[in-house]
CSV table of C-alpha atoms in Angstrom, one decimal:
chain,number,residue,atom,x,y,z
B,221,MET,CA,-6.3,-16.9,-11.9
B,222,GLY,CA,-4.7,-17.7,-16.0
B,223,ALA,CA,-3.6,-15.0,-16.8
B,224,ARG,CA,-4.6,-13.1,-19.6
B,225,MET,CA,-4.5,-9.5,-21.5
B,226,GLY,CA,-2.8,-6.8,-19.7
B,227,TYR,CA,-2.8,-8.5,-15.7
B,228,ASP,CA,0.2,-7.7,-13.9
B,229,LEU,CA,1.0,-9.5,-10.7
B,230,HIS,CA,2.7,-8.1,-7.8
B,231,ILE,CA,5.2,-9.0,-4.7
B,232,SER,CA,3.9,-5.8,-2.6
B,233,ARG,CA,3.4,-5.2,1.0
B,234,ALA,CA,-0.8,-3.7,0.3
B,235,ILE,CA,-2.7,-5.5,-0.3
B,236,PHE,CA,-4.5,-2.9,-2.7
B,237,ASP,CA,-2.1,-2.1,-5.5
B,238,PRO,CA,-2.6,1.8,-5.3
B,239,TYR,CA,-1.2,1.3,-1.9
B,240,ALA,CA,1.9,0.1,-2.3
B,241,GLU,CA,4.2,3.5,-2.7
B,242,ARG,CA,3.0,3.8,1.5
B,243,TYR,CA,4.2,0.6,2.2
B,244,PRO,CA,7.1,0.4,0.4
B,245,ILE,CA,9.6,-2.3,-1.3
B,246,ALA,CA,13.2,-0.3,-1.3
B,247,ILE,CA,15.1,-1.0,-3.8
B,248,GLU,CA,18.1,-2.1,-1.3
B,249,GLU,CA,15.9,-5.3,-1.5
B,250,VAL,CA,15.5,-6.1,-3.6
B,251,ARG,CA,18.7,-5.5,-4.8
B,252,LEU,CA,19.9,-7.7,-1.2
B,253,LEU,CA,17.4,-11.4,-2.3
B,254,VAL,CA,18.6,-10.4,-5.9
B,255,SER,CA,22.3,-11.0,-4.5
B,256,ARG,CA,21.4,-13.8,-2.3
B,257,THR,CA,18.8,-15.7,-4.8
B,258,PRO,CA,21.0,-18.0,-6.7
B,259,TRP,CA,18.0,-18.1,-9.4
B,260,LEU,CA,17.8,-14.0,-9.9
B,261,SER,CA,18.9,-11.0,-11.7
B,262,MET,CA,18.6,-7.6,-11.8
B,263,PRO,CA,21.2,-6.3,-14.7
B,264,ASN,CA,19.5,-2.4,-16.0
B,265,GLY,CA,17.5,-2.6,-12.9
B,266,THR,CA,15.4,-5.9,-14.5
B,267,VAL,CA,14.9,-8.6,-12.2
B,268,ILE,CA,15.5,-11.9,-14.1
B,269,VAL,CA,14.0,-15.6,-13.8
B,270,PRO,CA,15.6,-18.4,-16.1
B,271,ASP,CA,12.6,-20.4,-16.7
B,272,GLY,CA,14.4,-22.9,-19.4
B,273,SER,CA,15.2,-21.4,-22.7
B,274,ASP,CA,13.3,-18.4,-21.2
B,275,THR,CA,13.9,-15.3,-20.0
B,276,LEU,CA,11.3,-13.9,-17.4
B,277,TRP,CA,11.4,-10.9,-15.8
B,278,MET,CA,9.1,-7.8,-13.6
B,279,TRP,CA,9.9,-4.4,-13.2
B,280,HIS,CA,10.4,-3.1,-9.4
B,281,PHE,CA,8.1,0.2,-9.7
B,282,ASN,CA,6.7,2.7,-6.8
B,283,GLY,CA,7.5,0.1,-3.9
B,284,GLN,CA,6.7,-3.1,-5.6
B,285,ILE,CA,7.7,-6.2,-8.0
B,286,SER,CA,5.4,-6.8,-10.9
B,287,ALA,CA,5.3,-8.2,-13.7
B,288,LYS,CA,2.8,-8.8,-16.6
B,289,ASN,CA,0.7,-11.9,-18.0
B,290,PRO,CA,3.2,-13.6,-15.3
B,291,SER,CA,3.7,-16.9,-16.3
B,292,ASP,CA,2.8,-19.9,-14.2
B,293,HIS,CA,6.6,-20.8,-13.6
B,294,LEU,CA,6.7,-17.4,-12.8
B,295,LYS,CA,3.5,-16.8,-10.6
B,296,ARG,CA,5.7,-19.9,-8.6
B,297,ARG,CA,8.7,-17.9,-8.6
B,298,MET,CA,7.3,-15.0,-7.4
B,299,VAL,CA,4.8,-16.2,-4.7
B,300,GLU,CA,8.5,-17.6,-3.5
B,301,MET,CA,10.1,-14.3,-2.8
B,302,ALA,CA,7.2,-12.1,-1.3
B,303,GLY,CA,8.0,-15.6,1.1
B,304,LEU,CA,11.8,-14.0,1.6
B,305,LEU,CA,9.7,-10.4,1.3
B,306,ASP,CA,7.4,-10.4,4.4
B,307,ALA,CA,5.4,-9.9,1.7
B,308,TRP,CA,2.6,-10.3,0.1
B,309,VAL,CA,1.8,-12.2,-3.9
B,310,THR,CA,-1.5,-9.3,-5.4
B,311,GLY,CA,-3.8,-9.8,-8.7
B,312,ASP,CA,-5.3,-6.5,-9.7
B,313,TYR,CA,-8.4,-7.4,-8.0
B,314,GLY,CA,-7.0,-7.7,-4.5
B,315,GLU,CA,-6.9,-11.6,-5.4
B,316,LEU,CA,-3.7,-13.5,-3.5
B,317,TYR,CA,-1.8,-15.8,-4.4
B,318,GLU,CA,0.2,-18.1,-2.2
B,319,LEU,CA,2.0,-21.7,-2.0
B,320,HIS,CA,0.0,-24.7,-1.0
B,321,ASP,CA,0.8,-28.4,-1.2
B,322,GLY,CA,3.9,-27.2,-3.1
B,323,GLU,CA,0.7,-25.3,-5.9
B,324,VAL,CA,0.1,-22.0,-6.2
B,325,THR,CA,-4.0,-21.0,-5.4
B,326,THR,CA,-5.3,-18.1,-5.0
B,327,ARG,CA,-8.1,-16.9,-2.6
B,328,GLU,CA,-9.4,-13.1,-1.2
B,329,ALA,CA,-8.2,-11.3,1.5
B,330,THR,CA,-10.1,-11.5,5.1
B,331,PRO,CA,-11.4,-8.8,5.9
B,332,ASP,CA,-8.6,-8.4,8.9
B,333,GLU,CA,-5.8,-8.3,5.6
B,334,ARG,CA,-7.2,-6.1,3.5
B,335,PHE,CA,-7.4,-1.8,4.3
B,336,GLY,CA,-11.3,-1.7,5.3
B,337,PRO,CA,-13.3,1.7,4.2
B,338,SER,CA,-11.4,4.1,4.1
B,339,GLY,CA,-12.4,8.3,6.2
B,340,CYS,CA,-11.2,10.8,3.5
B,341,ILE,CA,-10.4,15.3,4.2
B,342,THR,CA,-11.9,16.8,0.6
B,343,ARG,CA,-13.0,20.2,-0.4
B,344,GLY,CA,-15.4,18.5,-3.4
B,345,ARG,CA,-15.5,18.0,-7.0
B,346,GLY,CA,-15.3,21.8,-8.5
B,347,ILE,CA,-13.7,23.3,-6.6
B,348,PRO,CA,-9.4,23.6,-5.8
B,349,GLY,CA,-8.4,20.7,-4.2
B,350,ILE,CA,-5.4,20.0,-1.4
B,351,THR,CA,-2.9,21.2,-2.3
B,352,GLU,CA,0.0,19.5,0.1
B,353,GLN,CA,1.7,22.7,0.5
B,354,GLU,CA,-1.0,23.4,2.2
B,355,TRP,CA,-1.5,20.4,3.9
B,356,LEU,CA,1.7,20.0,5.5
B,357,ARG,CA,1.8,22.9,7.0
B,358,LEU,CA,-1.0,22.7,9.0
B,359,VAL,CA,0.3,19.5,10.0
B,360,ALA,CA,3.3,21.9,10.7
B,361,ALA,CA,2.1,24.2,13.5
B,362,GLN,CA,0.0,21.0,15.4
B,363,PRO,CA,1.4,19.3,18.1
B,364,ASP,CA,-0.2,16.1,17.5
B,365,PHE,CA,1.0,15.0,14.5
B,366,THR,CA,4.8,14.2,13.9
B,367,LEU,CA,5.6,13.4,10.6
B,368,MET,CA,7.4,10.1,10.3
B,369,THR,CA,9.5,7.4,8.3
B,370,THR,CA,8.3,3.9,9.9
B,371,ILE,CA,4.7,2.9,9.2
B,372,THR,CA,2.6,-0.4,10.5
B,373,ALA,CA,2.1,-2.6,8.0
B,374,ARG,CA,-0.1,-5.6,7.4
B,375,LEU,CA,2.4,-8.4,5.8
B,376,PRO,CA,2.0,-12.0,6.3
B,377,SER,CA,4.4,-12.1,9.1
B,378,GLY,CA,1.0,-10.1,11.5
B,379,PRO,CA,2.3,-6.5,11.5
B,380,LYS,CA,5.5,-5.1,11.5
B,381,GLN,CA,7.3,-1.3,11.3
B,382,ILE,CA,9.2,0.0,8.1
B,383,PRO,CA,10.2,1.8,5.9
B,384,CYS,CA,8.2,4.4,4.5
B,385,PRO,CA,8.3,7.7,2.6
B,386,PRO,CA,7.2,10.6,5.1
B,387,VAL,CA,3.9,11.0,6.1
B,388,PRO,CA,2.2,12.8,8.6
B,389,CYS,CA,1.4,10.7,11.2
B,390,TRP,CA,-1.5,12.0,14.4
B,391,THR,CA,0.2,10.6,17.4
B,392,ALA,CA,-2.7,11.6,20.0
B,393,HIS,CA,-5.7,8.7,19.5
B,394,PRO,CA,-6.0,6.7,22.9
B,395,SER,CA,-4.0,3.2,21.4
B,396,GLY,CA,-0.8,5.1,21.8
B,397,GLN,CA,-0.7,4.4,18.1
B,398,PRO,CA,0.5,6.6,15.8
B,399,ILE,CA,-2.2,7.1,12.8
B,400,PRO,CA,-1.0,8.1,9.4
B,401,PHE,CA,-2.7,10.5,7.4
B,402,PHE,CA,-2.1,10.3,3.4
B,403,TYR,CA,-2.2,12.9,1.3
B,404,ASP,CA,-4.2,11.6,-1.3
B,405,ASP,CA,-3.9,15.2,-4.3
B,406,PRO,CA,-6.0,16.2,-4.3
B,407,ASP,CA,-7.5,15.0,-0.9
B,408,ILE,CA,-6.4,13.4,2.2
B,409,GLN,CA,-7.0,9.6,2.8
B,410,VAL,CA,-7.0,7.7,6.9
B,411,HIS,CA,-7.5,3.2,6.8
B,412,ARG,CA,-10.6,2.7,9.2
B,413,PRO,CA,-11.8,5.3,10.8
B,414,ASP,CA,-13.0,5.3,14.8
B,415,PRO,CA,-14.7,7.5,16.4
B,416,PRO,CA,-11.8,9.8,17.9
B,417,ILE,CA,-9.7,9.5,14.0
B,418,ILE,CA,-13.6,11.4,13.3
B,419,ARG,CA,-13.5,13.9,15.6
B,420,ARG,CA,-9.4,14.5,14.3
B,421,MET,CA,-10.0,14.7,10.2
B,422,ARG,CA,-13.2,17.2,11.1
B,423,ASP,CA,-11.5,19.5,13.1
B,424,LEU,CA,-8.1,19.1,10.2
B,425,ALA,CA,-11.0,19.8,7.5
B,426,THR,CA,-12.6,22.9,9.2
B,427,HIS,CA,-9.1,24.2,9.0
B,428,LEU,CA,-9.0,23.6,5.2
B,429,ASN,CA,-12.0,24.7,4.2
B,430,ALA,CA,-13.5,21.1,4.1
B,431,ARG,CA,-15.7,18.6,5.4
B,432,ALA,CA,-15.1,15.0,6.0
B,433,VAL,CA,-16.8,11.8,4.6
B,434,ASP,CA,-15.8,8.0,3.9
B,435,ASP,CA,-15.9,7.0,0.4
B,436,TRP,CA,-19.4,7.6,-0.6
B,437,ASP,CA,-19.4,10.9,0.0
B,438,HIS,CA,-21.3,10.9,3.2
B,439,ASP,CA,-20.5,12.6,6.6
B,440,LEU,CA,-18.0,10.9,8.6
B,441,THR,CA,-19.9,11.5,12.4
B,442,PRO,CA,-18.1,10.1,15.4
């Protein structure tokens, strides 16, 4: 896909751009990568890639590395950087950029790679939303919730635990895996809710005078 007005490319550990901050590439990782890569520099926090007489640049923001209207050379360099960071290169529409036989190609993410449907605890439109403070107070009172600073990310190499901003996780799922409940102002979002998760969401919703709904605002049922 060629460059276009306002088209951004991202090196990210989340295929869906708005979720990059939940599965972040830390600035310390970027600095370490730059220090080990001869064709990269990072003056004043901006990642620089030389291209003959031109200078191509990227920026680190909200847990990802981004470039606007990247040239073919920069796309290739971003794919190479992503390989070193075990991250994806994604376009504005969730398309993935990869190297095949020495050429940069694009493809759609597979269903397993995508985040899938989400569930949401919400009070709905026209009603004061859930504040982060009341959400944190509620989960602090729940014995089956823990505030965690690591999260399982779906990376090109497979699922892997990475550092993340503190997120309340439900720790009593039958799988034994902690389930992140993300605060998404003014709602609470959970990826791929299965029946046990839905039952826990509905219970929490009663404490918040809210509803547990799917992406189409339909009530979730186990």
